[in-house]
PDB file of C-alpha atoms in Angstrom:
ATOM      1  CA  MET H  13      -0.010 -27.166  -9.377  1.00 92.00           C
ATOM      2  CA  GLN H  14      -1.398 -24.393  -7.995  1.00 93.00           C
ATOM      3  CA  GLY H  15       0.510 -21.448  -6.446  1.00 91.00           C
ATOM      4  CA  LYS H  16       0.670 -18.069  -5.787  1.00 92.00           C
ATOM      5  CA  ILE H  17       3.594 -15.978  -7.001  1.00 93.00           C
ATOM      6  CA  ILE H  18       5.447 -14.376  -4.563  1.00 90.00           C
ATOM      7  CA  LYS H  19       8.244 -12.353  -6.406  1.00 89.00           C
ATOM      8  CA  GLY H  20       9.222 -11.897  -9.773  1.00 90.00           C
ATOM      9  CA  ILE H  21      12.481 -10.476 -11.239  1.00 90.00           C
ATOM     10  CA  ALA H  22      14.076 -10.214 -14.539  1.00 85.00           C
ATOM     11  CA  GLY H  23      11.943 -12.657 -16.415  1.00 88.00           C
ATOM     12  CA  PHE H  24      12.010 -15.153 -13.629  1.00 93.00           C
ATOM     13  CA  TYR H  25       8.814 -15.843 -11.288  1.00 95.00           C
ATOM     14  CA  TYR H  26       8.875 -17.580  -7.930  1.00 94.00           C
ATOM     15  CA  VAL H  27       5.691 -19.263  -6.975  1.00 93.00           C
ATOM     16  CA  HIS H  28       4.879 -20.516  -3.214  1.00 89.00           C
ATOM     17  CA  ILE H  29       2.917 -23.964  -3.136  1.00 89.00           C
ATOM     18  CA  ALA H  30       1.634 -24.703   0.334  1.00 82.00           C
ATOM     19  CA  GLY H  31       3.205 -27.688   1.959  1.00 82.00           C
ATOM     20  CA  LYS H  32       5.964 -27.833  -0.822  1.00 88.00           C
ATOM     21  CA  GLY H  33       7.869 -24.850  -1.019  1.00 87.00           C
ATOM     22  CA  VAL H  34       9.211 -22.419  -3.918  1.00 91.00           C
ATOM     23  CA  TYR H  35       9.560 -22.658  -7.335  1.00 95.00           C
ATOM     24  CA  GLU H  36      11.844 -20.758  -9.742  1.00 96.00           C
ATOM     25  CA  CYS H  37       9.609 -20.946 -13.246  1.00 96.00           C
ATOM     26  CA  LYS H  38       9.429 -18.658 -16.232  1.00 94.00           C
ATOM     27  CA  ALA H  39       5.783 -17.833 -17.951  1.00 92.00           C
ATOM     28  CA  LYS H  40       5.115 -19.832 -21.272  1.00 85.00           C
ATOM     29  CA  GLY H  41       4.847 -17.224 -24.726  1.00 84.00           C
ATOM     30  CA  ILE H  42       1.594 -17.115 -24.666  1.00 83.00           C
ATOM     31  CA  PHE H  43       1.540 -14.868 -22.278  1.00 86.00           C
ATOM     32  CA  ARG H  44       3.916 -12.738 -23.651  1.00 82.00           C
ATOM     33  CA  LYS H  45       2.081 -12.981 -26.745  1.00 84.00           C
ATOM     34  CA  ASN H  46      -1.110 -12.264 -25.539  1.00 85.00           C
ATOM     35  CA  LYS H  47       0.429  -9.383 -23.500  1.00 85.00           C
ATOM     36  CA  ILE H  48      -0.279 -10.525 -20.152  1.00 87.00           C
ATOM     37  CA  LYS H  49       2.138 -10.057 -17.568  1.00 89.00           C
ATOM     38  CA  PRO H  50       2.023 -12.135 -14.309  1.00 93.00           C
ATOM     39  CA  LEU H  51       1.984  -9.985 -11.193  1.00 92.00           C
ATOM     40  CA  VAL H  52       3.154 -10.388  -7.458  1.00 92.00           C
ATOM     41  CA  GLY H  53      -0.156 -12.121  -5.870  1.00 92.00           C
ATOM     42  CA  ASP H  54      -1.291 -13.955  -8.904  1.00 94.00           C
ATOM     43  CA  ASP H  55      -3.125 -17.592  -8.550  1.00 94.00           C
ATOM     44  CA  VAL H  56      -1.396 -19.434 -10.970  1.00 96.00           C
ATOM     45  CA  VAL H  57      -1.485 -22.942 -12.076  1.00 96.00           C
ATOM     46  CA  ILE H  58       2.519 -24.456 -13.011  1.00 96.00           C
ATOM     47  CA  ASP H  59       3.916 -27.348 -14.859  1.00 95.00           C
ATOM     48  CA  ILE H  60       6.739 -28.825 -12.781  1.00 95.00           C
ATOM     49  CA  LEU H  61       9.992 -29.438 -14.922  1.00 95.00           C
ATOM     50  CA  ASP H  62      12.259 -30.349 -12.333  1.00 94.00           C
ATOM     51  CA  GLU H  63      11.228 -31.455  -9.199  1.00 94.00           C
ATOM     52  CA  GLU H  64      14.920 -31.656  -7.064  1.00 93.00           C
ATOM     53  CA  LYS H  65      15.737 -27.957  -8.427  1.00 94.00           C
ATOM     54  CA  ARG H  66      11.978 -27.000  -7.889  1.00 95.00           C
ATOM     55  CA  GLU H  67      12.232 -25.615 -11.580  1.00 95.00           C
ATOM     56  CA  GLY H  68       8.551 -25.305 -13.484  1.00 95.00           C
ATOM     57  CA  ASN H  69       6.925 -23.372 -16.275  1.00 95.00           C
ATOM     58  CA  ILE H  70       3.917 -21.146 -15.519  1.00 96.00           C
ATOM     59  CA  ARG H  71       0.604 -22.860 -17.226  1.00 94.00           C
ATOM     60  CA  ASP H  72      -2.142 -20.531 -16.204  1.00 94.00           C
ATOM     61  CA  ILE H  73      -2.556 -17.405 -14.329  1.00 95.00           C
ATOM     62  CA  LEU H  74      -6.327 -17.450 -12.708  1.00 95.00           C
ATOM     63  CA  ALA H  75      -8.929 -14.990 -12.477  1.00 93.00           C
ATOM     64  CA  ARG H  76      -7.774 -12.068 -10.208  1.00 92.00           C
ATOM     65  CA  LYS H  77      -9.866 -10.283  -7.527  1.00 87.00           C
ATOM     66  CA  ASN H  78      -8.120  -6.722  -8.619  1.00 86.00           C
ATOM     67  CA  ALA H  79      -4.521  -5.397  -9.975  1.00 85.00           C
ATOM     68  CA  LEU H  80      -2.821  -2.267  -8.429  1.00 82.00           C
ATOM     69  CA  ILE H  81      -0.856  -0.341 -10.611  1.00 74.00           C
ATOM     70  CA  ARG H  82       1.421   1.203  -7.713  1.00 66.00           C
ATOM     71  CA  PRO H  83       2.870  -1.120  -6.452  1.00 72.00           C
ATOM     72  CA  ALA H  84       1.812  -3.893  -9.531  1.00 81.00           C
ATOM     73  CA  VAL H  85       0.424  -6.753  -7.427  1.00 87.00           C
ATOM     74  CA  THR H  86      -3.085  -8.413  -7.778  1.00 91.00           C
ATOM     75  CA  ASN H  87      -5.441 -10.007  -5.232  1.00 91.00           C
ATOM     76  CA  VAL H  88      -5.151  -7.334  -2.846  1.00 92.00           C
ATOM     77  CA  ASP H  89      -8.034  -6.961   0.226  1.00 93.00           C
ATOM     78  CA  GLN H  90      -6.524  -4.123   1.675  1.00 94.00           C
ATOM     79  CA  ALA H  91      -3.193  -2.173   2.510  1.00 92.00           C
ATOM     80  CA  MET H  92      -1.813  -1.297   5.586  1.00 94.00           C
ATOM     81  CA  VAL H  93       0.649   1.765   5.733  1.00 93.00           C
ATOM     82  CA  ILE H  94       3.408   2.069   8.533  1.00 93.00           C
ATOM     83  CA  PHE H  95       4.658   5.485  10.369  1.00 93.00           C
ATOM     84  CA  ALA H  96       6.384   5.726  13.500  1.00 92.00           C
ATOM     85  CA  ILE H  97       4.748   8.280  15.842  1.00 91.00           C
ATOM     86  CA  SER H  98       8.103   9.973  16.147  1.00 87.00           C
ATOM     87  CA  ARG H  99      11.656   8.776  15.605  1.00 87.00           C
ATOM     88  CA  PRO H 100      11.316   9.743  13.171  1.00 87.00           C
ATOM     89  CA  ALA H 101       8.080  12.116  12.600  1.00 88.00           C
ATOM     90  CA  PRO H 102       5.501  11.090  10.338  1.00 91.00           C
ATOM     91  CA  ASN H 103       5.720  12.700   6.790  1.00 91.00           C
ATOM     92  CA  LEU H 104       1.984  13.328   6.939  1.00 93.00           C
ATOM     93  CA  SER H 105       1.723  14.523   2.876  1.00 92.00           C
ATOM     94  CA  LEU H 106       3.327  11.071   2.213  1.00 92.00           C
ATOM     95  CA  LEU H 107       0.823   9.430   4.153  1.00 93.00           C
ATOM     96  CA  ASP H 108      -2.142  11.728   2.297  1.00 94.00           C
ATOM     97  CA  ARG H 109      -0.334  10.731  -1.297  1.00 91.00           C
ATOM     98  CA  PHE H 110      -0.518   6.746  -0.135  1.00 90.00           C
ATOM     99  CA  LEU H 111      -4.351   7.314   0.799  1.00 92.00           C
ATOM    100  CA  ILE H 112      -5.245   8.688  -2.575  1.00 91.00           C
ATOM    101  CA  SER H 113      -3.198   6.609  -4.061  1.00 86.00           C
ATOM    102  CA  MET H 114      -5.066   3.440  -2.067  1.00 87.00           C
ATOM    103  CA  GLU H 115      -8.582   4.622  -2.645  1.00 87.00           C
ATOM    104  CA  ARG H 116      -7.926   5.481  -6.204  1.00 85.00           C
ATOM    105  CA  GLN H 117      -7.542   2.051  -6.700  1.00 82.00           C
ATOM    106  CA  ASN H 118     -10.528   0.807  -4.252  1.00 84.00           C
ATOM    107  CA  VAL H 119      -8.237  -0.725  -2.087  1.00 88.00           C
ATOM    108  CA  PRO H 120      -9.130  -0.141   2.659  1.00 91.00           C
ATOM    109  CA  VAL H 121      -6.461   1.377   4.040  1.00 93.00           C
ATOM    110  CA  VAL H 122      -4.919   1.169   7.479  1.00 95.00           C
ATOM    111  CA  VAL H 123      -2.888   3.242   9.193  1.00 95.00           C
ATOM    112  CA  CYS H 124      -0.496   2.000  11.604  1.00 95.00           C
ATOM    113  CA  PHE H 125       1.637   4.707  13.773  1.00 95.00           C
ATOM    114  CA  ASN H 126       4.011   2.082  15.161  1.00 92.00           C
ATOM    115  CA  LYS H 127       6.752   3.551  18.238  1.00 91.00           C
ATOM    116  CA  SER H 128       3.817   3.882  20.788  1.00 90.00           C
ATOM    117  CA  ASP H 129       6.528   3.134  23.644  1.00 88.00           C
ATOM    118  CA  ILE H 130       7.684   6.749  22.947  1.00 87.00           C
ATOM    119  CA  ALA H 131       4.797   8.503  22.012  1.00 81.00           C
ATOM    120  CA  GLU H 132       3.647  11.435  23.645  1.00 85.00           C
ATOM    121  CA  PRO H 133       0.005  10.837  24.204  1.00 87.00           C
ATOM    122  CA  GLN H 134      -1.552  14.121  22.654  1.00 89.00           C
ATOM    123  CA  GLU H 135       0.490  13.493  19.739  1.00 90.00           C
ATOM    124  CA  ALA H 136      -1.301  10.100  19.401  1.00 91.00           C
ATOM    125  CA  ALA H 137      -4.898  11.841  20.065  1.00 92.00           C
ATOM    126  CA  ARG H 138      -4.317  14.517  17.796  1.00 92.00           C
ATOM    127  CA  LEU H 139      -3.293  11.709  14.537  1.00 94.00           C
ATOM    128  CA  GLN H 140      -5.856   9.444  16.015  1.00 93.00           C
ATOM    129  CA  GLU H 141      -8.690  12.169  15.258  1.00 92.00           C
ATOM    130  CA  ILE H 142      -7.038  13.329  12.172  1.00 93.00           C
ATOM    131  CA  TYR H 143      -7.250   9.593   9.994  1.00 94.00           C
ATOM    132  CA  GLU H 144     -10.493   8.372  11.699  1.00 92.00           C
ATOM    133  CA  ASN H 145     -12.217  11.615  10.306  1.00 90.00           C
ATOM    134  CA  CYS H 146     -10.991  10.646   6.915  1.00 88.00           C
ATOM    135  CA  GLY H 147     -12.423   7.486   7.317  1.00 87.00           C
ATOM    136  CA  CYS H 148      -8.896   5.073   8.117  1.00 90.00           C
ATOM    137  CA  GLN H 149      -8.776   2.362  10.599  1.00 93.00           C
ATOM    138  CA  VAL H 150      -6.233   3.511  12.635  1.00 95.00           C
ATOM    139  CA  LEU H 151      -3.822   1.699  14.901  1.00 94.00           C
ATOM    140  CA  PHE H 152      -0.676   2.516  17.342  1.00 94.00           C
ATOM    141  CA  THR H 153       1.464   0.087  17.845  1.00 92.00           C
ATOM    142  CA  SER H 154       5.195  -1.029  19.672  1.00 90.00           C
ATOM    143  CA  VAL H 155       6.433  -3.488  17.725  1.00 89.00           C
ATOM    144  CA  LYS H 156       9.798  -2.976  20.369  1.00 86.00           C
ATOM    145  CA  GLU H 157       7.335  -3.890  23.297  1.00 88.00           C
ATOM    146  CA  GLN H 158       4.710  -5.968  21.346  1.00 85.00           C
ATOM    147  CA  ALA H 159       1.891  -3.493  21.960  1.00 89.00           C
ATOM    148  CA  GLY H 160      -1.256  -3.745  19.794  1.00 88.00           C
ATOM    149  CA  THR H 161       0.536  -6.632  17.668  1.00 87.00           C
ATOM    150  CA  GLU H 162      -1.879  -9.088  18.224  1.00 89.00           C
ATOM    151  CA  GLN H 163      -4.671  -6.499  16.952  1.00 92.00           C
ATOM    152  CA  ILE H 164      -2.636  -6.491  13.807  1.00 93.00           C
ATOM    153  CA  ARG H 165      -2.232 -10.084  13.631  1.00 91.00           C
ATOM    154  CA  GLU H 166      -6.092 -10.086  13.734  1.00 92.00           C
ATOM    155  CA  LEU H 167      -7.050  -7.463  11.103  1.00 93.00           C
ATOM    156  CA  LEU H 168      -4.465  -9.711   8.572  1.00 92.00           C
ATOM    157  CA  LYS H 169      -6.247 -12.462   9.235  1.00 91.00           C
ATOM    158  CA  ASP H 170      -7.491 -14.725   5.848  1.00 89.00           C
ATOM    159  CA  LYS H 171      -6.360 -11.541   4.122  1.00 91.00           C
ATOM    160  CA  THR H 172      -3.793 -10.547   1.323  1.00 91.00           C
ATOM    161  CA  THR H 173      -2.540  -7.338   2.768  1.00 93.00           C
ATOM    162  CA  VAL H 174      -0.207  -4.640   1.274  1.00 90.00           C
ATOM    163  CA  VAL H 175       2.869  -3.233   3.872  1.00 90.00           C
ATOM    164  CA  ALA H 176       4.180   0.135   3.040  1.00 88.00           C
ATOM    165  CA  GLY H 177       6.237   2.784   5.056  1.00 88.00           C
ATOM    166  CA  PRO H 178       9.107   4.825   4.569  1.00 85.00           C
ATOM    167  CA  SER H 179      12.624   4.021   6.214  1.00 82.00           C
ATOM    168  CA  GLY H 180      13.062   4.060   9.985  1.00 84.00           C
ATOM    169  CA  VAL H 181       9.879   2.879  10.776  1.00 88.00           C
ATOM    170  CA  GLY H 182       9.421  -0.579  11.943  1.00 85.00           C
ATOM    171  CA  LYS H 183       8.154  -1.971   9.038  1.00 86.00           C
ATOM    172  CA  SER H 184      10.568  -4.670   8.704  1.00 84.00           C
ATOM    173  CA  SER H 185      10.200  -5.520  12.422  1.00 87.00           C
ATOM    174  CA  MET H 186       6.671  -5.626  12.349  1.00 89.00           C
ATOM    175  CA  ILE H 187       7.277  -8.586   9.348  1.00 87.00           C
ATOM    176  CA  ASN H 188       9.553  -9.910  10.830  1.00 86.00           C
ATOM    177  CA  PHE H 189       7.775 -10.153  14.398  1.00 87.00           C
ATOM    178  CA  LEU H 190       4.410 -11.299  12.910  1.00 87.00           C
ATOM    179  CA  TYR H 191       6.453 -13.924  10.171  1.00 85.00           C
ATOM    180  CA  PRO H 192       9.627 -14.780  11.374  1.00 80.00           C
ATOM    181  CA  LYS H 193      10.483 -17.212   8.565  1.00 73.00           C
ATOM    182  CA  ALA H 194       9.958 -13.990   6.525  1.00 60.00           C
ATOM    183  CA  GLU H 195      13.743 -13.745   6.184  1.00 58.00           C
ATOM    184  CA  MET H 196      14.308 -17.732   5.598  1.00 40.00           C
ATOM    185  CA  MET H 197      12.033 -17.181   2.598  1.00 45.00           C
ATOM    186  CA  VAL H 198      13.934 -14.003   1.351  1.00 44.00           C
ATOM    187  CA  GLY H 199      17.141 -16.310   1.736  1.00 44.00           C
ATOM    188  CA  GLU H 200      15.751 -19.504  -0.309  1.00 48.00           C
ATOM    189  CA  ILE H 201      14.908 -17.332  -2.908  1.00 45.00           C
ATOM    190  CA  SER H 202      18.259 -15.155  -3.070  1.00 49.00           C
ATOM    191  CA  GLN H 203      20.121 -18.266  -2.880  1.00 52.00           C
ATOM    192  CA  LYS H 204      18.666 -19.149  -6.182  1.00 53.00           C
ATOM    193  CA  ILE H 205      19.451 -15.840  -7.585  1.00 47.00           C
ATOM    194  CA  ASP H 206      22.584 -14.943  -6.180  1.00 44.00           C
ATOM    195  CA  ARG H 207      21.570 -11.757  -4.778  1.00 41.00           C
ATOM    196  CA  GLY H 208      22.194  -9.949  -1.942  1.00 38.00           C
ATOM    197  CA  LYS H 209      18.955 -10.838   0.512  1.00 43.00           C
ATOM    198  CA  HIS H 210      17.174  -7.445   0.432  1.00 42.00           C
ATOM    199  CA  THR H 211      16.718  -7.023  -3.146  1.00 42.00           C
ATOM    200  CA  THR H 212      14.534  -3.595  -2.305  1.00 47.00           C
ATOM    201  CA  ARG H 213      13.113  -2.875  -5.481  1.00 56.00           C
ATOM    202  CA  HIS H 214      10.873  -5.784  -5.980  1.00 67.00           C
ATOM    203  CA  SER H 215       7.610  -6.552  -4.017  1.00 73.00           C
ATOM    204  CA  GLU H 216       7.746  -9.559  -2.552  1.00 78.00           C
ATOM    205  CA  LEU H 217       4.651 -11.788  -0.700  1.00 84.00           C
ATOM    206  CA  PHE H 218       4.859 -13.880   2.327  1.00 85.00           C
ATOM    207  CA  SER H 219       2.386 -16.696   3.472  1.00 81.00           C
ATOM    208  CA  ILE H 220       2.045 -15.891   7.392  1.00 84.00           C
ATOM    209  CA  CYS H 221      -0.732 -18.823   7.383  1.00 78.00           C
ATOM    210  CA  ASP H 222      -3.555 -20.535   5.206  1.00 69.00           C
ATOM    211  CA  ASN H 223      -5.478 -17.818   3.274  1.00 76.00           C
ATOM    212  CA  THR H 224      -3.313 -15.096   4.922  1.00 86.00           C
ATOM    213  CA  TYR H 225      -0.444 -13.024   2.869  1.00 87.00           C
ATOM    214  CA  LEU H 226       1.633 -10.121   3.225  1.00 89.00           C
ATOM    215  CA  MET H 227       3.282  -7.896   0.317  1.00 85.00           C
ATOM    216  CA  ASP H 228       6.104  -6.269   1.165  1.00 80.00           C
ATOM    217  CA  THR H 229       6.105  -3.411  -1.020  1.00 75.00           C
ATOM    218  CA  PRO H 230       9.731  -1.211  -1.416  1.00 68.00           C
ATOM    219  CA  GLY H 231      10.433   2.067  -2.879  1.00 57.00           C
ATOM    220  CA  PHE H 232       8.202   4.066  -0.073  1.00 62.00           C
ATOM    221  CA  SER H 233      10.553   7.096   0.211  1.00 58.00           C
ATOM    222  CA  SER H 234       7.814   9.210  -2.216  1.00 57.00           C
ATOM    223  CA  LEU H 235       4.714   9.477  -3.970  1.00 65.00           C
ATOM    224  CA  TYR H 236       3.856  11.508  -7.078  1.00 66.00           C
ATOM    225  CA  LEU H 237       0.296  11.813  -8.483  1.00 72.00           C
ATOM    226  CA  THR H 238       0.118  12.679 -11.989  1.00 71.00           C
ATOM    227  CA  ASP H 239      -2.307  10.388 -13.606  1.00 75.00           C
ATOM    228  CA  PHE H 240      -5.782  12.243 -12.475  1.00 85.00           C
ATOM    229  CA  GLU H 241      -6.737  15.915 -12.750  1.00 90.00           C
ATOM    230  CA  LYS H 242      -6.373  18.640 -10.265  1.00 93.00           C
ATOM    231  CA  GLU H 243     -10.265  18.758 -10.379  1.00 94.00           C
ATOM    232  CA  ASP H 244     -10.966  15.428  -9.167  1.00 94.00           C
ATOM    233  CA  LEU H 245      -8.664  15.750  -6.239  1.00 95.00           C
ATOM    234  CA  LYS H 246     -11.071  16.629  -3.617  1.00 96.00           C
ATOM    235  CA  GLU H 247     -13.091  13.612  -3.991  1.00 95.00           C
ATOM    236  CA  TYR H 248     -10.512  11.857  -2.605  1.00 94.00           C
ATOM    237  CA  PHE H 249     -10.550  13.655   0.369  1.00 96.00           C
ATOM    238  CA  ALA H 250     -13.034  11.823   2.506  1.00 93.00           C
ATOM    239  CA  GLU H 251     -13.962  14.286   5.237  1.00 95.00           C
ATOM    240  CA  PHE H 252     -14.899  16.966   2.244  1.00 97.00           C
ATOM    241  CA  ARG H 253     -17.575  15.163   1.604  1.00 95.00           C
ATOM    242  CA  LYS H 254     -19.860  16.414   4.023  1.00 95.00           C
ATOM    243  CA  TYR H 255     -19.555  19.910   3.956  1.00 97.00           C
ATOM    244  CA  GLU H 256     -19.686  20.146   0.181  1.00 97.00           C
ATOM    245  CA  PRO H 257     -23.270  20.780  -0.214  1.00 97.00           C
ATOM    246  CA  TYR H 258     -22.647  23.883   2.001  1.00 97.00           C
ATOM    247  CA  CYS H 259     -20.372  25.561  -1.093  1.00 97.00           C
ATOM    248  CA  ARG H 260     -22.248  28.177  -2.713  1.00 96.00           C
ATOM    249  CA  PHE H 261     -20.835  27.201  -6.079  1.00 95.00           C
ATOM    250  CA  GLN H 262     -21.091  23.802  -7.741  1.00 92.00           C
ATOM    251  CA  GLY H 263     -18.204  22.657  -8.592  1.00 92.00           C
ATOM    252  CA  CYS H 264     -16.054  24.426  -5.900  1.00 97.00           C
ATOM    253  CA  MET H 265     -12.264  23.672  -5.419  1.00 97.00           C
ATOM    254  CA  HIS H 266     -12.517  24.723  -1.782  1.00 98.00           C
ATOM    255  CA  LEU H 267      -9.428  27.013  -2.285  1.00 97.00           C
ATOM    256  CA  SER H 268     -10.847  31.134  -3.215  1.00 94.00           C
ATOM    257  CA  GLU H 269     -14.407  31.022  -3.781  1.00 96.00           C
ATOM    258  CA  PRO H 270     -16.724  32.564  -1.408  1.00 96.00           C
ATOM    259  CA  ASP H 271     -19.079  30.989   0.903  1.00 97.00           C
ATOM    260  CA  CYS H 272     -17.733  27.490   1.102  1.00 98.00           C
ATOM    261  CA  GLY H 273     -18.352  24.985   3.144  1.00 98.00           C
ATOM    262  CA  VAL H 274     -15.726  23.243   3.387  1.00 98.00           C
ATOM    263  CA  LYS H 275     -13.694  26.605   4.027  1.00 98.00           C
ATOM    264  CA  GLU H 276     -15.962  27.144   6.736  1.00 98.00           C
ATOM    265  CA  ALA H 277     -15.638  23.836   8.255  1.00 97.00           C
ATOM    266  CA  LEU H 278     -11.711  24.272   8.008  1.00 97.00           C
ATOM    267  CA  ALA H 279     -12.382  27.695  10.200  1.00 97.00           C
ATOM    268  CA  GLU H 280     -14.556  26.170  13.131  1.00 97.00           C
ATOM    269  CA  GLY H 281     -11.980  23.325  13.499  1.00 95.00           C
ATOM    270  CA  LYS H 282     -14.618  20.456  11.819  1.00 95.00           C
ATOM    271  CA  ILE H 283     -11.593  19.458   9.092  1.00 96.00           C
ATOM    272  CA  SER H 284      -7.988  19.121  10.203  1.00 96.00           C
ATOM    273  CA  SER H 285      -5.665  22.176   8.957  1.00 96.00           C
ATOM    274  CA  ILE H 286      -3.137  19.380   7.752  1.00 95.00           C
ATOM    275  CA  ARG H 287      -5.407  17.976   6.107  1.00 96.00           C
ATOM    276  CA  TYR H 288      -6.736  21.149   4.111  1.00 98.00           C
ATOM    277  CA  GLU H 289      -3.000  21.975   4.164  1.00 97.00           C
ATOM    278  CA  SER H 290      -2.251  18.461   2.214  1.00 96.00           C
ATOM    279  CA  TYR H 291      -4.700  19.259  -0.174  1.00 97.00           C
ATOM    280  CA  LYS H 292      -3.956  22.933  -0.888  1.00 97.00           C
ATOM    281  CA  GLU H 293      -0.136  21.230  -2.052  1.00 95.00           C
ATOM    282  CA  LEU H 294      -1.446  18.761  -3.671  1.00 94.00           C
ATOM    283  CA  TYR H 295      -3.656  20.583  -5.949  1.00 95.00           C
ATOM    284  CA  GLU H 296      -1.142  22.831  -6.536  1.00 93.00           C
ATOM    285  CA  GLU H 297       1.408  20.227  -7.462  1.00 90.00           C
ATOM    286  CA  LEU H 298      -1.768  18.720 -10.299  1.00 91.00           C
ATOM    287  CA  LYS H 299      -1.693  22.867 -11.501  1.00 90.00           C
ATOM    288  CA  GLN H 300       1.890  22.961 -12.539  1.00 87.00           C
ATOM    289  CA  LYS H 301       2.378  19.376 -14.079  1.00 78.00           C
ATOM    290  CA  ARG H 302      -0.619  20.292 -16.725  1.00 63.00           C
ATOM    291  CA  ARG H 303       1.527  24.000 -17.345  1.00 59.00           C
ATOM    292  CA  TYR H 304       4.409  21.319 -18.859  1.00 51.00           C
TER     293      TYR H 304
END
């Protein structure tokens, strides 16, 4: 039988099979021998060991479209990161880190600012300008008032989407709105493994409808970018590219160099000062990392 891994905990993999439900499976030893680790999002073939108890073995992992490192999921089409416009105010440094992390893994990002019902119009316009300027699709929603939610449904259709966001921004409310059975599925798995309903250390996948999946990724309070060089950082600030040909020096870092096209664009308001300060902060972080 073919299904999709929706959760993995302590060597057990929970495989959702359309029309039948969730099966608790172990991976065959051949995977460990070949150093292949099943991931949430993997399409797999399983052998049923006990239909009544819904237990099985993973026999084969089908070819992967892609595999992300952070979060450790596979077969992803896009990422949607959710922040509140206010209460709490968005941590734009954290958002920028997420954008870089996804761009490094070639995953398109949709930025969703929730709680639009309590937002000041000028703040929404400011955020839209900043993040559309760096190549993101930007949406404003209010789960509470169901504003913008149908646009989200359409955007998710026929895709596997990683959903991320810090606490208090309405991420869980968004997922429960899009898929009310999410709690039911979490409960079904939790009952099998005798744990609480929210084992938030683990990624989970929800099947909204045919070919449409959401992956809820936990642990989004901080993101450290440590696995690349400071010289590469500018490649992940898309709004810089347009102005880099005007830099006097090839390989300009857009910091202290004279005649820098990016800094000139910044001075003219063509590049967001918020984004540029984020760039400087991350550059210094990567620079300090190499000292120790």
